[in-house]
Short mmCIF file of C-alpha atoms in Angstrom, two decimals:
data_model
loop_
_atom_site.label_atom_id
_atom_site.label_comp_id
_atom_site.label_asym_id
_atom_site.label_seq_id
_atom_site.Cartn_x
_atom_site.Cartn_y
_atom_site.Cartn_z
CA ASP A 1 -0.79 -51.31 -113.76
CA ALA A 2 -4.22 -49.80 -114.51
CA GLY A 3 -3.70 -46.68 -112.44
CA ILE A 4 -5.03 -48.01 -109.18
CA THR A 5 -2.90 -48.73 -106.15
CA GLN A 6 -3.69 -50.00 -102.68
CA SER A 7 -1.65 -49.45 -99.54
CA PRO A 8 -0.48 -51.13 -97.53
CA ARG A 9 -0.24 -54.52 -99.29
CA HIS A 10 -0.01 -56.41 -96.04
CA LYS A 11 -0.86 -55.47 -92.50
CA VAL A 12 -1.07 -57.25 -89.16
CA THR A 13 -2.93 -55.45 -86.46
CA GLU A 14 -4.30 -56.15 -82.97
CA THR A 15 -7.95 -56.55 -82.08
CA GLY A 16 -9.52 -53.28 -81.07
CA THR A 17 -7.10 -50.98 -82.96
CA PRO A 18 -8.19 -48.69 -85.79
CA VAL A 19 -6.99 -49.43 -89.27
CA THR A 20 -7.12 -47.43 -92.47
CA LEU A 21 -6.65 -48.79 -95.90
CA ARG A 22 -5.99 -46.49 -98.86
CA CYS A 23 -6.98 -46.77 -102.49
CA HIS A 24 -5.51 -44.32 -104.93
CA GLN A 25 -6.43 -44.00 -108.61
CA THR A 26 -4.93 -41.93 -111.46
CA GLU A 27 -7.80 -42.61 -113.90
CA ASN A 28 -10.18 -39.89 -112.64
CA HIS A 29 -13.00 -42.42 -112.53
CA ARG A 30 -16.14 -41.44 -110.74
CA TYR A 31 -16.95 -44.70 -109.03
CA MET A 32 -14.81 -46.46 -106.42
CA TYR A 33 -15.56 -49.58 -104.41
CA TRP A 34 -14.26 -51.55 -101.50
CA TYR A 35 -14.73 -55.32 -101.43
CA ARG A 36 -13.60 -58.02 -99.15
CA GLN A 37 -12.64 -61.50 -100.37
CA ASP A 38 -13.11 -64.50 -98.22
CA PRO A 39 -12.94 -68.18 -99.17
CA GLY A 40 -16.36 -69.56 -100.15
CA HIS A 41 -17.86 -66.08 -100.43
CA GLY A 42 -16.25 -64.58 -103.43
CA LEU A 43 -16.15 -60.80 -103.24
CA ARG A 44 -18.63 -58.84 -101.11
CA LEU A 45 -19.21 -55.13 -101.36
CA ILE A 46 -18.39 -53.10 -98.28
CA HIS A 47 -18.89 -49.52 -99.37
CA TYR A 48 -18.77 -47.61 -102.61
CA SER A 49 -18.47 -43.99 -103.75
CA TYR A 50 -20.09 -42.28 -106.66
CA GLY A 51 -18.21 -38.99 -106.26
CA VAL A 52 -16.33 -36.80 -103.85
CA LYS A 53 -18.02 -36.98 -100.40
CA ASP A 54 -20.74 -39.23 -101.91
CA THR A 55 -20.65 -42.75 -100.46
CA ASP A 56 -23.09 -45.52 -99.70
CA LYS A 57 -23.20 -48.86 -97.95
CA GLY A 58 -22.76 -52.31 -99.50
CA GLU A 59 -23.90 -55.66 -98.27
CA VAL A 60 -21.30 -56.07 -95.48
CA SER A 61 -20.76 -52.48 -94.23
CA ASP A 62 -21.04 -53.10 -90.48
CA GLY A 63 -17.84 -52.21 -88.70
CA TYR A 64 -16.46 -50.22 -91.65
CA SER A 65 -16.52 -46.58 -92.62
CA VAL A 66 -15.19 -44.78 -95.74
CA SER A 67 -14.24 -41.39 -96.82
CA ARG A 68 -13.58 -39.76 -100.18
CA SER A 69 -12.33 -36.15 -99.98
CA LYS A 70 -10.63 -36.25 -103.37
CA THR A 71 -11.53 -37.98 -106.59
CA GLU A 72 -8.37 -40.08 -106.51
CA ASP A 73 -8.46 -41.36 -102.95
CA PHE A 74 -10.93 -43.67 -101.29
CA LEU A 75 -10.18 -44.70 -97.67
CA LEU A 76 -11.56 -47.62 -95.82
CA THR A 77 -11.43 -47.51 -92.01
CA LEU A 78 -12.01 -50.24 -89.51
CA GLU A 79 -12.77 -48.23 -86.35
CA SER A 80 -11.97 -51.12 -83.98
CA ALA A 81 -10.59 -54.15 -85.81
CA THR A 82 -11.99 -57.60 -84.98
CA SER A 83 -10.74 -61.07 -85.99
CA SER A 84 -13.75 -61.47 -88.32
CA GLN A 85 -12.34 -58.62 -90.36
CA THR A 86 -9.23 -60.65 -91.29
CA SER A 87 -9.58 -60.78 -95.00
CA VAL A 88 -8.19 -59.61 -98.36
CA TYR A 89 -9.53 -56.23 -99.27
CA PHE A 90 -9.84 -55.07 -102.87
CA CYS A 91 -10.47 -51.64 -104.24
CA ALA A 92 -12.08 -51.26 -107.67
CA ILE A 93 -12.89 -48.33 -109.93
CA SER A 94 -15.32 -47.94 -112.86
CA VAL A 95 -16.51 -45.37 -115.33
CA GLN A 96 -20.18 -44.36 -115.31
CA GLY A 97 -21.95 -46.37 -117.99
CA ASP A 98 -19.25 -48.93 -118.23
CA TYR A 99 -19.89 -51.50 -115.58
CA GLY A 100 -16.69 -53.54 -115.84
CA TYR A 101 -14.47 -52.89 -112.89
CA THR A 102 -10.70 -52.43 -112.64
CA PHE A 103 -9.30 -53.83 -109.47
CA GLY A 104 -6.26 -53.03 -107.36
CA SER A 105 -3.88 -55.73 -106.17
CA GLY A 106 -5.41 -56.01 -102.78
CA THR A 107 -4.51 -55.56 -99.12
CA ARG A 108 -4.13 -58.62 -96.93
CA LEU A 109 -5.23 -57.71 -93.42
CA THR A 110 -4.75 -59.96 -90.47
CA VAL A 111 -6.33 -59.08 -87.10
CA VAL A 112 -4.73 -60.96 -84.18
CA ALA B 1 -31.19 -58.31 -105.35
CA GLN B 2 -29.28 -60.24 -107.95
CA SER B 3 -27.16 -63.28 -107.08
CA VAL B 4 -24.70 -65.64 -108.75
CA THR B 5 -23.94 -69.31 -108.26
CA GLN B 6 -20.81 -71.05 -109.51
CA PRO B 7 -21.53 -74.71 -108.93
CA ASP B 8 -17.94 -75.94 -109.27
CA ILE B 9 -15.52 -74.98 -106.56
CA HIS B 10 -12.52 -76.59 -108.25
CA ILE B 11 -11.96 -77.97 -111.72
CA THR B 12 -8.92 -79.82 -113.15
CA VAL B 13 -8.31 -80.10 -116.84
CA SER B 14 -5.36 -81.24 -118.89
CA GLU B 15 -3.41 -78.75 -120.95
CA GLY B 16 -4.85 -78.57 -124.42
CA ALA B 17 -8.23 -79.79 -123.33
CA SER B 18 -11.39 -77.72 -123.64
CA LEU B 19 -12.84 -75.88 -120.66
CA GLU B 20 -16.26 -74.86 -119.53
CA LEU B 21 -16.96 -73.05 -116.28
CA ARG B 22 -20.51 -72.76 -115.15
CA CYS B 23 -22.31 -69.70 -113.88
CA ASN B 24 -25.97 -69.34 -113.00
CA TYR B 25 -27.52 -66.04 -112.06
CA SER B 26 -30.75 -64.81 -110.47
CA TYR B 27 -32.09 -61.44 -111.51
CA GLY B 28 -35.57 -60.29 -112.47
CA ALA B 29 -34.56 -57.99 -115.30
CA THR B 30 -31.92 -58.07 -118.03
CA PRO B 31 -28.67 -58.83 -116.29
CA TYR B 32 -25.31 -57.39 -116.91
CA LEU B 33 -22.89 -60.35 -116.78
CA PHE B 34 -19.11 -60.56 -116.33
CA TRP B 35 -16.33 -62.99 -116.01
CA TYR B 36 -13.15 -62.11 -114.12
CA VAL B 37 -9.92 -64.03 -113.60
CA GLN B 38 -7.66 -63.81 -110.54
CA SER B 39 -4.10 -65.09 -110.48
CA PRO B 40 -2.54 -65.89 -107.08
CA GLY B 41 -1.77 -62.73 -105.08
CA GLN B 42 -3.31 -60.48 -107.73
CA GLY B 43 -6.45 -58.51 -108.22
CA LEU B 44 -9.22 -59.51 -110.59
CA GLN B 45 -8.99 -58.88 -114.31
CA LEU B 46 -12.02 -58.51 -116.51
CA LEU B 47 -12.18 -61.26 -119.14
CA LEU B 48 -15.43 -60.36 -120.85
CA LYS B 49 -18.83 -58.84 -120.32
CA TYR B 50 -22.37 -59.05 -121.69
CA PHE B 51 -24.90 -56.30 -121.67
CA SER B 52 -27.15 -57.01 -124.69
CA GLY B 53 -27.07 -58.14 -128.31
CA ASP B 54 -25.19 -61.22 -129.52
CA THR B 55 -25.44 -63.86 -126.81
CA LEU B 56 -22.00 -65.26 -127.58
CA VAL B 57 -19.38 -62.85 -126.21
CA GLN B 58 -15.67 -62.92 -127.01
CA GLY B 59 -13.11 -61.93 -124.45
CA ILE B 60 -9.44 -61.67 -123.86
CA LYS B 61 -7.00 -64.63 -123.71
CA GLY B 62 -9.18 -66.71 -126.05
CA PHE B 63 -12.14 -66.95 -123.74
CA GLU B 64 -15.79 -66.76 -124.71
CA ALA B 65 -19.07 -66.93 -122.87
CA GLU B 66 -22.59 -67.65 -123.93
CA PHE B 67 -25.68 -65.98 -122.36
CA LYS B 68 -28.65 -68.30 -122.17
CA ARG B 69 -31.65 -66.48 -120.74
CA SER B 70 -33.86 -69.64 -120.65
CA GLN B 71 -31.28 -71.36 -118.43
CA SER B 72 -30.17 -68.23 -116.47
CA SER B 73 -26.67 -69.17 -117.34
CA PHE B 74 -23.52 -67.45 -118.57
CA ASN B 75 -20.94 -70.22 -118.94
CA LEU B 76 -17.32 -69.48 -119.77
CA ARG B 77 -15.51 -71.53 -122.41
CA LYS B 78 -12.11 -71.97 -123.93
CA PRO B 79 -11.33 -74.52 -126.66
CA SER B 80 -7.78 -75.28 -125.57
CA VAL B 81 -6.47 -74.57 -122.10
CA HIS B 82 -2.91 -73.37 -121.50
CA TRP B 83 -0.97 -73.89 -118.27
CA SER B 84 -1.02 -70.11 -117.72
CA ASP B 85 -4.85 -70.27 -117.43
CA ALA B 86 -4.61 -71.78 -113.99
CA ALA B 87 -6.26 -69.27 -111.77
CA GLU B 88 -9.51 -68.56 -110.00
CA TYR B 89 -12.46 -67.44 -112.07
CA PHE B 90 -15.36 -65.30 -110.88
CA CYS B 91 -18.73 -64.76 -112.48
CA ALA B 92 -20.58 -61.53 -111.60
CA VAL B 93 -23.95 -59.99 -112.26
CA GLY B 94 -24.88 -56.37 -112.22
CA ALA B 95 -28.08 -54.46 -112.41
CA GLY B 96 -27.10 -52.05 -115.09
CA ASN B 97 -25.87 -49.39 -112.73
CA ASN B 98 -22.58 -48.64 -111.17
CA ASN B 99 -23.33 -49.55 -107.64
CA ASP B 100 -24.36 -53.16 -107.25
CA MET B 101 -22.23 -55.97 -108.65
CA ARG B 102 -22.58 -59.34 -107.12
CA PHE B 103 -19.88 -62.00 -107.40
CA GLY B 104 -19.97 -65.74 -107.31
CA ALA B 105 -17.82 -67.67 -104.87
CA GLY B 106 -15.37 -68.54 -107.61
CA THR B 107 -14.09 -71.59 -109.43
CA ARG B 108 -10.41 -72.58 -109.07
CA LEU B 109 -8.92 -73.99 -112.24
CA THR B 110 -5.97 -76.34 -112.08
CA VAL B 111 -4.21 -77.29 -115.37
CA LYS B 112 -2.40 -80.63 -115.58
CA PRO B 113 0.60 -80.97 -117.86
#
C-alpha cells in the first residue's frame, strides 16, 4: 500500500516467550513508531525511532524493547510476553516536518 | 503532555444524513490536530490535518473539520454519509514535532441503510 509492511499479521504465543514484530518501510522515512491499540484506549505509543540506532520510549514502553539497525526496519521485541501484551500492534512512519503518519496494517498478537 | 477526548464511543446515522464527530483536546500551545479513519482489520488512514491558518480544513472522502480554539475542539463533519463511511474514527493531537502524537479512544460509526 503506502510502502510499509508489518510481519507477522497474526501471532499466538505463550506467556514467558520472547516475541519480535517487524516493521519494514520502503519510503526512506526518518521516523518510525510502534503503537498498541486496545479497546477504550485508542492508540498508545510504545517506542519510536528518529534514525538508525536512535530510539526513545513512549508512554507504555515497559516490557518492550526496539531496535533499528537499518533505515527501513524497526523491530519491536517483547522479551517475555505477558497476557497484558495481547493487543493489536501498529507501526507508523512519518517524514520530518510532516506530522501526519502512515500506518501499517497491524499485527494481532495473542499471548496465552 | 497533550491529550484528546472523543466523547462519543459509538454513533449511528442513516445513509445520506449529516455527520459530526466530536473531538476535544488539551494542550498548552498551538496544537497540531488530525483525524484518522480505520476500517475493520486495517491500519489507520489520515483524513485531514490542521497546523495553522484557515480553521476549516478539507480532507479526503468529503470530510472536513473545524478548529475552534475557544472550545478546544476539532470536530469532524460530513454533509452526507455513505455506507462505506462505516468505520472507527480517531482524533489525534501533536506537539509540532515528530515524536509525540496522542490519540483519542475512537468513535465507531455505524451507517444505517
